[in-house]
């Protein structure tokens, strides 16, 4: 418990130091509000936007795009990843195409996706799913292949079915690596949603950022960025909490 308190105190100290440096830069260089607003101005703008309800409205849109795209991308990564991990032939056949799909810049494809799927949430979900897909796929392959072969051989000796091997050995053993992929994926999902909203949207935190920047309303831009940061942190912590429930033995180690 003392270690946790020290860690929390250190985290708070780093945050306060960041705020102090931010304020110091403004004082030294005398930046006007439309260039670099003060921390208190940004915080007040964030509170006002929350009370107005506009910030929450755009947050819900980005959250929906993020979660829907993450779920689809994770599913698309988990299923092929499992079969690729179990078959060297499948890996050798599909690897060039999977790598090509990953190396294709998603930001460059974003305008095309918006043209194909429209300015609504569907295009953002597609972009998020494409960005999330590869990290989950790779972690699934690594997770399945990191399983102790002796455990698999033991299950075969016990004449366990394929389903029993999967539920009793493969899934529990690969969960630590899978959750590492989920944590990476959820942060990338937020970025993907914002990229899609930058390219073309009529709602969402990314849209709000671009809209406020067009009006030279820098405090509102910072308030939207603050909300995006908090959203990403909360989603990451949610995955971390689920991990602590699903694999408590790994967390203890």
XYZ file of C-alpha atoms in Angstrom:
253
model
C 0.000 0.000 0.000
C 2.865 2.396 0.836
C 4.382 1.680 -2.566
C 1.082 2.538 -4.236
C 0.857 5.808 -2.310
C 4.406 6.720 -3.319
C 3.665 5.899 -6.943
C 0.469 7.982 -6.872
C 2.326 10.889 -5.257
C 5.008 10.653 -7.957
C 2.391 10.655 -10.730
C 0.662 13.712 -9.235
C 4.014 15.479 -8.872
C 4.860 14.883 -12.536
C 1.438 16.223 -13.563
C 1.844 19.357 -11.412
C 5.332 19.872 -12.829
C 3.923 19.696 -16.348
C 1.247 22.295 -15.496
C 3.872 24.551 -13.872
C 6.143 24.340 -16.948
C 3.161 25.087 -19.207
C 2.338 28.192 -17.161
C 6.000 29.221 -17.021
C 6.362 29.051 -20.813
C 3.350 31.346 -21.215
C 4.747 33.851 -18.705
C 8.268 33.880 -20.178
C 7.313 34.106 -23.846
C 4.084 36.099 -23.259
C 2.014 33.923 -25.594
C -1.498 35.295 -26.233
C -4.531 33.101 -25.445
C -5.230 32.311 -29.110
C -1.715 30.843 -29.458
C -1.297 28.996 -26.166
C -4.033 29.343 -23.544
C -3.202 28.981 -19.866
C -4.013 25.740 -18.009
C -6.771 27.450 -15.997
C -8.360 28.813 -19.190
C -8.379 25.354 -20.748
C -9.843 23.818 -17.595
C -12.593 26.444 -17.393
C -13.405 25.961 -21.081
C -13.567 22.197 -20.524
C -15.988 22.677 -17.610
C -18.162 25.078 -19.638
C -18.271 22.670 -22.585
C -19.272 19.830 -20.263
C -22.055 21.909 -18.702
C -23.246 22.978 -22.139
C -23.563 19.309 -23.139
C -21.843 19.804 -26.481
C -18.613 18.115 -25.380
C -20.445 15.054 -24.085
C -22.454 14.830 -27.312
C -19.294 14.666 -29.402
C -17.652 12.332 -26.874
C -20.437 9.764 -27.224
C -20.000 9.776 -31.013
C -16.243 9.189 -30.794
C -16.729 6.560 -28.068
C -19.242 4.646 -30.198
C -16.948 4.734 -33.245
C -13.995 3.615 -31.119
C -15.723 0.705 -29.392
C -17.537 -0.543 -32.488
C -14.413 -0.373 -34.636
C -12.302 -1.970 -31.897
C -14.760 -4.871 -31.504
C -14.853 -5.533 -35.248
C -11.096 -5.145 -35.686
C -10.386 -7.411 -32.704
C -12.727 -10.089 -34.043
C -11.147 -9.890 -37.493
C -7.703 -10.204 -35.905
C -8.490 -13.008 -33.460
C -10.086 -15.518 -35.834
C -7.530 -15.443 -38.694
C -4.713 -15.050 -36.151
C -5.656 -18.327 -34.464
C -5.694 -20.303 -37.707
C -2.485 -18.696 -38.975
C -0.789 -19.598 -35.669
C -1.920 -23.217 -36.013
C -0.869 -23.615 -39.647
C 2.536 -22.813 -41.117
C 1.040 -23.152 -44.596
C -1.596 -20.538 -43.823
C 1.082 -18.223 -42.429
C 3.342 -18.564 -45.460
C 0.400 -18.071 -47.812
C -1.221 -15.098 -46.098
C 1.790 -13.297 -44.580
C 2.671 -11.216 -47.677
C -0.907 -9.988 -47.973
C -1.249 -9.282 -44.260
C 2.006 -7.307 -44.212
C 0.942 -5.413 -47.337
C -2.382 -4.567 -45.708
C -0.568 -3.260 -42.632
C 2.034 -1.222 -44.504
C -0.648 0.547 -46.543
C -0.994 3.925 -44.757
C -4.428 4.057 -43.151
C -4.345 7.859 -42.998
C -3.856 7.966 -46.773
C -6.739 5.522 -47.221
C -9.027 7.460 -44.872
C -10.315 9.888 -47.563
C -11.195 6.946 -49.822
C -12.988 5.173 -46.984
C -14.989 8.326 -46.254
C -15.908 8.568 -49.951
C -16.970 4.917 -50.040
C -18.847 4.775 -46.732
C -19.977 8.373 -46.298
C -19.449 11.042 -43.669
C -21.353 9.180 -40.941
C -20.041 6.880 -38.232
C -19.705 3.858 -40.553
C -16.591 5.187 -42.294
C -14.959 5.905 -38.901
C -15.768 2.397 -37.670
C -14.143 0.930 -40.792
C -10.995 3.038 -40.287
C -10.770 2.025 -36.618
C -11.264 -1.657 -37.472
C -8.476 -1.523 -40.074
C -6.067 0.107 -37.629
C -6.888 -2.308 -34.784
C -6.828 -5.452 -36.925
C -3.079 -5.996 -37.343
C -1.883 -5.547 -33.714
C -4.553 -7.985 -32.522
C -3.667 -10.427 -35.304
C 0.042 -10.388 -34.432
C -0.573 -10.759 -30.699
C -2.960 -13.648 -31.322
C -0.321 -15.472 -33.364
C 2.374 -14.790 -30.761
C 0.057 -15.797 -27.909
C -0.943 -19.118 -29.451
C 2.637 -19.984 -30.409
C 3.992 -19.129 -26.969
C 1.985 -21.948 -25.363
C 4.037 -24.684 -23.741
C 4.030 -27.637 -26.158
C 4.188 -30.049 -23.239
C 0.730 -28.912 -22.158
C -0.645 -29.579 -25.626
C 0.972 -33.031 -25.664
C -0.476 -33.775 -22.228
C -3.978 -32.867 -23.416
C -3.519 -35.162 -26.419
C -2.444 -38.021 -24.133
C -5.579 -37.417 -22.067
C -7.547 -37.607 -25.339
C -8.994 -34.122 -24.871
C -11.155 -32.752 -27.669
C -10.055 -29.747 -29.735
C -12.562 -27.592 -27.855
C -11.161 -28.725 -24.522
C -7.604 -28.001 -25.661
C -8.693 -24.527 -26.710
C -10.656 -23.655 -23.544
C -8.340 -25.336 -21.009
C -4.908 -24.582 -22.453
C -4.737 -22.361 -25.519
C -7.079 -19.574 -24.414
C -5.850 -19.185 -20.800
C -2.187 -19.415 -21.822
C -2.500 -16.821 -24.586
C -4.606 -14.299 -22.651
C -1.650 -12.260 -21.271
C -0.344 -11.638 -24.792
C -3.861 -11.022 -26.121
C -4.571 -8.388 -23.475
C -1.315 -6.654 -24.385
C -2.682 -6.477 -27.919
C -6.054 -5.227 -26.677
C -4.357 -2.400 -24.754
C -2.426 -1.367 -27.838
C -5.517 -1.741 -29.987
C -7.807 0.395 -27.826
C -5.398 3.333 -27.869
C -4.983 3.015 -31.636
C -8.774 2.812 -31.945
C -9.172 6.294 -30.447
C -6.549 7.622 -32.860
C -8.315 5.944 -35.782
C -11.663 7.475 -34.867
C -10.120 10.948 -34.643
C -8.300 10.518 -37.975
C -11.597 9.598 -39.611
C -13.299 12.614 -38.075
C -10.483 14.875 -39.271
C -10.983 13.703 -42.851
C -14.743 14.132 -42.915
C -17.405 14.142 -40.232
C -20.225 16.185 -38.748
C -19.783 15.035 -35.134
C -17.153 13.652 -32.762
C -14.223 15.046 -30.813
C -12.003 15.094 -33.888
C -14.622 17.117 -35.738
C -14.938 19.461 -32.745
C -11.158 19.994 -32.746
C -11.080 20.906 -36.443
C -14.177 23.106 -36.083
C -12.727 25.015 -33.119
C -9.362 25.403 -34.865
C -11.136 26.919 -37.878
C -12.645 29.532 -35.556
C -9.236 30.159 -33.914
C -10.865 29.112 -30.626
C -7.704 27.630 -29.131
C -9.116 27.009 -25.621
C -11.895 24.889 -27.150
C -9.298 22.973 -29.184
C -7.370 22.222 -25.994
C -10.603 21.249 -24.197
C -11.401 18.746 -26.969
C -7.846 17.360 -26.823
C -8.152 17.039 -23.027
C -11.404 15.129 -23.444
C -9.793 12.844 -26.033
C -6.887 12.172 -23.691
C -9.221 11.322 -20.824
C -11.268 9.064 -23.104
C -8.170 7.148 -24.187
C -6.970 6.766 -20.589
C -10.364 5.516 -19.389
C -10.629 2.961 -22.198
C -7.104 1.722 -21.485
C -7.941 1.409 -17.772
C -11.132 -0.462 -18.662
C -9.110 -3.067 -20.595
C -6.631 -3.199 -17.719
C -9.488 -3.799 -15.240
C -10.949 -6.593 -17.389
C -7.481 -8.152 -17.555
C -7.199 -8.096 -13.752
C -10.470 -10.055 -13.542
C -9.794 -12.466 -16.410
C -6.205 -13.399 -15.521
C -5.547 -12.429 -11.890
C -2.683 -14.941 -11.653
C -0.761 -13.093 -14.333
C -1.319 -9.726 -12.653
C -0.039 -11.101 -9.363
C 3.179 -12.252 -11.053
